[in-house]
């Protein structure tokens, strides 16, 4: 009623200024739009603009299949990496577990692009192993102060961050930025040990490739399949919404459809 009253008041005024007339026309359209939204809310929920009594609502999962696939993928990757670590007694095997979990978790929600992004992430980890080796053995041992170290790190992250912000394979440079500090293993004082570097770097690369392999073994659902499943689920929820007689049930079903 308030929206209709405001719309009637705006339509009754006829300003002479063209700028004011334009603003009044826009306000009139907004008031009519709000009036239609209020009518739809009353029809669908039957409660007008009243607020919910509960401030905390349970999360709504529209399609549980992608979530189950992502969880299964992460679980399998971590389990295989853990078994490999235990059986080989690898001193740095824990990093393989961490980075296999990272590779499967970060790209799980990217659908068709998940496998490609995981591959680029593995390539970036391998590239950082090469770049990190050059820094670890050729540059860092020559530094004499903390400020020189800051300059080297600023140059590294400046270049990697600039490339990551571009359009050409940003995931490769994301992997380089994530893997750089664990590979360099900076400390005070830093002990430059070739065996320690290659041991640690190889676990990170192997863990990243292991996560990529599980995107091949347990592929993500394609966009076409997700769209089809959402259409079927929306049609089913719409029938439940139309058949429900409870306002609370209708509100829940409507939230699922809108999600």
Short mmCIF file of C-alpha atoms in Angstrom, two decimals:
data_model
loop_
_atom_site.label_atom_id
_atom_site.label_comp_id
_atom_site.label_asym_id
_atom_site.label_seq_id
_atom_site.Cartn_x
_atom_site.Cartn_y
_atom_site.Cartn_z
CA UNK A 1 0.00 0.00 0.00
CA UNK A 2 2.83 2.39 0.75
CA UNK A 3 4.39 1.70 -2.65
CA UNK A 4 1.08 2.40 -4.37
CA UNK A 5 0.65 5.61 -2.39
CA UNK A 6 4.13 6.78 -3.34
CA UNK A 7 3.53 5.85 -6.98
CA UNK A 8 0.24 7.78 -7.00
CA UNK A 9 1.92 10.81 -5.45
CA UNK A 10 4.75 10.73 -7.99
CA UNK A 11 2.40 10.34 -10.95
CA UNK A 12 0.26 13.28 -9.78
CA UNK A 13 3.20 15.71 -9.79
CA UNK A 14 4.27 17.17 -13.11
CA UNK A 15 7.58 19.05 -12.66
CA UNK A 16 8.73 21.50 -15.29
CA UNK A 17 12.44 20.74 -14.96
CA UNK A 18 13.53 17.92 -17.30
CA UNK A 19 16.13 16.59 -14.86
CA UNK A 20 13.60 16.39 -12.02
CA UNK A 21 11.11 14.78 -14.39
CA UNK A 22 13.64 12.10 -15.32
CA UNK A 23 14.43 11.36 -11.66
CA UNK A 24 10.72 11.23 -10.83
CA UNK A 25 10.10 8.79 -13.65
CA UNK A 26 12.81 6.48 -12.35
CA UNK A 27 11.45 6.69 -8.80
CA UNK A 28 7.97 5.84 -10.10
CA UNK A 29 9.24 2.74 -11.86
CA UNK A 30 11.11 1.68 -8.72
CA UNK A 31 8.01 2.09 -6.55
CA UNK A 32 5.90 0.01 -8.95
CA UNK A 33 8.60 -2.67 -9.05
CA UNK A 34 8.73 -2.84 -5.25
CA UNK A 35 4.95 -3.12 -5.15
CA UNK A 36 5.06 -6.12 -7.52
CA UNK A 37 7.82 -7.76 -5.45
CA UNK A 38 5.71 -7.35 -2.29
CA UNK A 39 2.71 -8.94 -4.05
CA UNK A 40 4.84 -11.91 -5.15
CA UNK A 41 6.16 -12.35 -1.62
CA UNK A 42 2.66 -12.39 -0.19
CA UNK A 43 1.50 -14.93 -2.77
CA UNK A 44 4.48 -17.28 -2.37
CA UNK A 45 5.07 -17.13 1.37
CA UNK A 46 1.81 -15.80 2.71
CA UNK A 47 3.64 -13.74 5.33
CA UNK A 48 4.19 -10.39 3.66
CA UNK A 49 7.45 -8.81 4.71
CA UNK A 50 7.69 -10.40 8.17
CA UNK A 51 11.11 -11.54 9.26
CA UNK A 52 12.06 -15.07 10.16
CA UNK A 53 12.06 -15.90 13.84
CA UNK A 54 15.27 -17.92 13.57
CA UNK A 55 18.46 -15.97 12.90
CA UNK A 56 20.54 -19.06 12.09
CA UNK A 57 19.48 -21.20 9.15
CA UNK A 58 20.90 -24.54 8.10
CA UNK A 59 23.04 -24.57 4.93
CA UNK A 60 21.21 -25.66 1.80
CA UNK A 61 22.90 -28.17 -0.52
CA UNK A 62 21.06 -28.13 -3.83
CA UNK A 63 22.93 -31.05 -5.42
CA UNK A 64 24.93 -33.30 -3.05
CA UNK A 65 26.67 -35.29 -5.83
CA UNK A 66 29.49 -32.76 -6.57
CA UNK A 67 30.14 -32.44 -2.83
CA UNK A 68 30.34 -36.22 -2.41
CA UNK A 69 32.67 -36.55 -5.40
CA UNK A 70 34.94 -33.79 -4.09
CA UNK A 71 35.05 -35.34 -0.61
CA UNK A 72 35.77 -38.82 -2.02
CA UNK A 73 38.53 -37.42 -4.22
CA UNK A 74 40.25 -35.65 -1.33
CA UNK A 75 39.89 -38.68 0.95
CA UNK A 76 41.38 -41.06 -1.61
CA UNK A 77 44.26 -38.69 -2.42
CA UNK A 78 45.16 -38.23 1.25
CA UNK A 79 44.86 -41.95 2.00
CA UNK A 80 47.07 -43.00 -0.92
CA UNK A 81 49.67 -40.35 -0.06
CA UNK A 82 49.61 -41.42 3.61
CA UNK A 83 50.05 -45.10 2.73
CA UNK A 84 52.92 -44.21 0.39
CA UNK A 85 54.55 -42.12 3.11
CA UNK A 86 54.25 -44.88 5.71
CA UNK A 87 55.44 -47.67 3.43
CA UNK A 88 58.47 -45.75 2.14
CA UNK A 89 59.27 -44.02 5.47
CA UNK A 90 59.95 -40.85 3.50
CA UNK A 91 61.25 -38.16 5.83
CA UNK A 92 59.41 -35.36 3.99
CA UNK A 93 56.39 -37.45 3.01
CA UNK A 94 54.01 -35.30 5.05
CA UNK A 95 54.40 -32.54 2.44
CA UNK A 96 53.12 -34.96 -0.21
CA UNK A 97 49.95 -35.43 1.85
CA UNK A 98 49.46 -31.68 2.29
CA UNK A 99 49.95 -30.77 -1.36
CA UNK A 100 47.86 -33.67 -2.68
CA UNK A 101 45.03 -32.38 -0.50
CA UNK A 102 45.60 -28.81 -1.71
CA UNK A 103 45.53 -29.85 -5.36
CA UNK A 104 42.24 -31.72 -4.93
CA UNK A 105 40.54 -29.15 -2.71
CA UNK A 106 41.32 -25.89 -4.50
CA UNK A 107 39.98 -26.88 -7.93
CA UNK A 108 37.08 -29.14 -6.88
CA UNK A 109 34.45 -26.46 -7.54
CA UNK A 110 35.65 -25.51 -11.03
CA UNK A 111 33.68 -28.16 -12.95
CA UNK A 112 34.99 -28.70 -16.47
CA UNK A 113 38.08 -26.60 -15.73
CA UNK A 114 39.14 -28.61 -12.67
CA UNK A 115 41.39 -31.10 -14.46
CA UNK A 116 43.05 -28.42 -16.59
CA UNK A 117 43.69 -26.20 -13.57
CA UNK A 118 45.10 -29.14 -11.60
CA UNK A 119 47.47 -29.91 -14.48
CA UNK A 120 48.63 -26.31 -14.59
CA UNK A 121 49.12 -26.39 -10.83
CA UNK A 122 51.38 -29.44 -11.17
CA UNK A 123 53.33 -27.73 -13.96
CA UNK A 124 53.74 -24.67 -11.75
CA UNK A 125 55.07 -26.79 -8.86
CA UNK A 126 57.59 -28.37 -11.22
CA UNK A 127 58.62 -24.97 -12.58
CA UNK A 128 59.09 -23.68 -9.04
CA UNK A 129 61.35 -26.64 -8.32
CA UNK A 130 63.63 -25.45 -11.16
CA UNK A 131 63.46 -21.76 -10.21
CA UNK A 132 63.80 -22.58 -6.51
CA UNK A 133 66.88 -24.70 -7.24
CA UNK A 134 68.54 -21.79 -9.01
CA UNK A 135 67.75 -19.45 -6.12
CA UNK A 136 68.66 -21.99 -3.45
CA UNK A 137 72.08 -22.87 -4.83
CA UNK A 138 73.13 -19.84 -6.91
CA UNK A 139 71.56 -16.74 -5.31
CA UNK A 140 70.71 -17.25 -1.64
CA UNK A 141 74.19 -18.42 -0.52
CA UNK A 142 75.68 -15.17 -1.83
CA UNK A 143 73.46 -12.92 0.29
CA UNK A 144 74.96 -11.22 3.32
CA UNK A 145 72.01 -9.40 4.94
CA UNK A 146 68.32 -9.66 5.58
CA UNK A 147 67.61 -6.69 3.30
CA UNK A 148 69.23 -8.45 0.36
CA UNK A 149 66.98 -11.44 1.04
CA UNK A 150 63.95 -9.13 1.04
CA UNK A 151 64.97 -7.71 -2.32
CA UNK A 152 65.32 -11.19 -3.83
CA UNK A 153 61.94 -12.29 -2.45
CA UNK A 154 60.31 -9.04 -3.59
CA UNK A 155 61.63 -9.58 -7.10
CA UNK A 156 60.44 -13.20 -7.12
CA UNK A 157 56.95 -12.50 -5.84
CA UNK A 158 56.63 -9.34 -7.89
CA UNK A 159 57.20 -11.24 -11.13
CA UNK A 160 55.11 -14.26 -10.08
CA UNK A 161 52.27 -12.06 -8.81
CA UNK A 162 52.28 -9.97 -11.98
CA UNK A 163 52.08 -13.08 -14.16
CA UNK A 164 49.40 -14.58 -11.93
CA UNK A 165 47.25 -11.49 -12.42
CA UNK A 166 47.44 -11.92 -16.20
CA UNK A 167 45.39 -14.09 -18.52
CA UNK A 168 48.07 -16.57 -19.56
CA UNK A 169 47.88 -19.68 -17.33
CA UNK A 170 47.53 -17.90 -13.96
CA UNK A 171 47.27 -21.24 -12.12
CA UNK A 172 50.87 -22.04 -13.02
CA UNK A 173 52.06 -18.92 -11.22
CA UNK A 174 49.65 -19.54 -8.35
CA UNK A 175 51.39 -22.88 -7.77
CA UNK A 176 54.78 -21.19 -7.94
CA UNK A 177 53.81 -18.68 -5.26
CA UNK A 178 52.32 -21.39 -3.01
CA UNK A 179 55.29 -23.78 -3.33
CA UNK A 180 58.08 -21.22 -3.18
CA UNK A 181 58.57 -20.80 0.58
CA UNK A 182 58.31 -24.52 1.47
CA UNK A 183 60.84 -25.35 -1.24
CA UNK A 184 63.27 -22.62 -0.26
CA UNK A 185 62.85 -23.57 3.45
CA UNK A 186 64.30 -20.29 4.68
CA UNK A 187 65.51 -20.30 8.28
CA UNK A 188 67.87 -18.46 10.56
CA UNK A 189 70.47 -19.57 9.76
CA UNK A 190 69.63 -21.27 6.46
CA UNK A 191 71.52 -24.51 5.85
CA UNK A 192 71.95 -25.09 2.14
CA UNK A 193 71.69 -28.85 1.77
CA UNK A 194 71.15 -30.27 -1.71
CA UNK A 195 69.67 -33.53 -0.39
CA UNK A 196 67.19 -31.70 1.81
CA UNK A 197 66.10 -29.41 -1.05
CA UNK A 198 65.49 -32.15 -3.60
CA UNK A 199 63.83 -34.34 -0.97
CA UNK A 200 61.39 -31.60 0.00
CA UNK A 201 60.81 -30.30 -3.53
CA UNK A 202 60.13 -33.76 -4.92
CA UNK A 203 57.47 -34.46 -2.27
CA UNK A 204 55.68 -31.22 -3.18
CA UNK A 205 55.76 -32.01 -6.90
CA UNK A 206 54.70 -35.64 -6.38
CA UNK A 207 51.85 -34.56 -4.08
CA UNK A 208 50.62 -32.04 -6.67
CA UNK A 209 50.73 -34.62 -9.45
CA UNK A 210 48.94 -37.14 -7.21
CA UNK A 211 46.08 -34.68 -6.75
CA UNK A 212 45.92 -34.19 -10.52
CA UNK A 213 45.75 -37.96 -11.07
CA UNK A 214 42.68 -38.20 -8.85
CA UNK A 215 40.89 -35.65 -11.04
CA UNK A 216 41.42 -38.19 -13.84
CA UNK A 217 40.33 -41.18 -11.75
CA UNK A 218 37.34 -39.36 -10.19
CA UNK A 219 36.41 -36.70 -12.75
CA UNK A 220 34.25 -33.73 -11.91
CA UNK A 221 30.71 -33.46 -13.25
CA UNK A 222 30.48 -31.57 -16.52
CA UNK A 223 28.54 -28.32 -16.79
CA UNK A 224 25.91 -29.97 -19.02
CA UNK A 225 25.31 -32.72 -16.44
CA UNK A 226 25.10 -30.19 -13.62
CA UNK A 227 22.59 -28.11 -15.59
CA UNK A 228 20.47 -31.19 -16.33
CA UNK A 229 20.50 -32.31 -12.70
CA UNK A 230 19.59 -28.82 -11.49
CA UNK A 231 16.67 -28.65 -13.92
CA UNK A 232 15.35 -31.99 -12.75
CA UNK A 233 15.83 -31.05 -9.10
CA UNK A 234 14.19 -27.64 -9.60
CA UNK A 235 11.18 -29.26 -11.31
CA UNK A 236 10.86 -31.74 -8.45
CA UNK A 237 11.17 -29.00 -5.80
CA UNK A 238 8.64 -26.83 -7.64
CA UNK A 239 6.09 -29.65 -7.51
CA UNK A 240 6.78 -30.04 -3.77
CA UNK A 241 6.34 -26.31 -3.32
CA UNK A 242 3.00 -26.28 -5.11
CA UNK A 243 1.78 -29.34 -3.20
CA UNK A 244 2.92 -28.20 0.24
CA UNK A 245 0.31 -26.77 2.55
CA UNK A 246 2.67 -25.55 5.27
CA UNK A 247 4.13 -22.07 5.07
CA UNK A 248 7.40 -23.25 6.66
CA UNK A 249 7.76 -26.10 4.15
CA UNK A 250 7.00 -23.73 1.27
CA UNK A 251 9.61 -21.29 2.57
CA UNK A 252 12.26 -24.04 2.74
CA UNK A 253 11.48 -25.40 -0.72
CA UNK A 254 11.49 -21.88 -2.18
CA UNK A 255 14.94 -21.27 -0.65
CA UNK A 256 16.24 -24.45 -2.27
CA UNK A 257 14.85 -23.43 -5.68
CA UNK A 258 16.30 -19.92 -5.44
CA UNK A 259 19.72 -21.27 -4.36
#
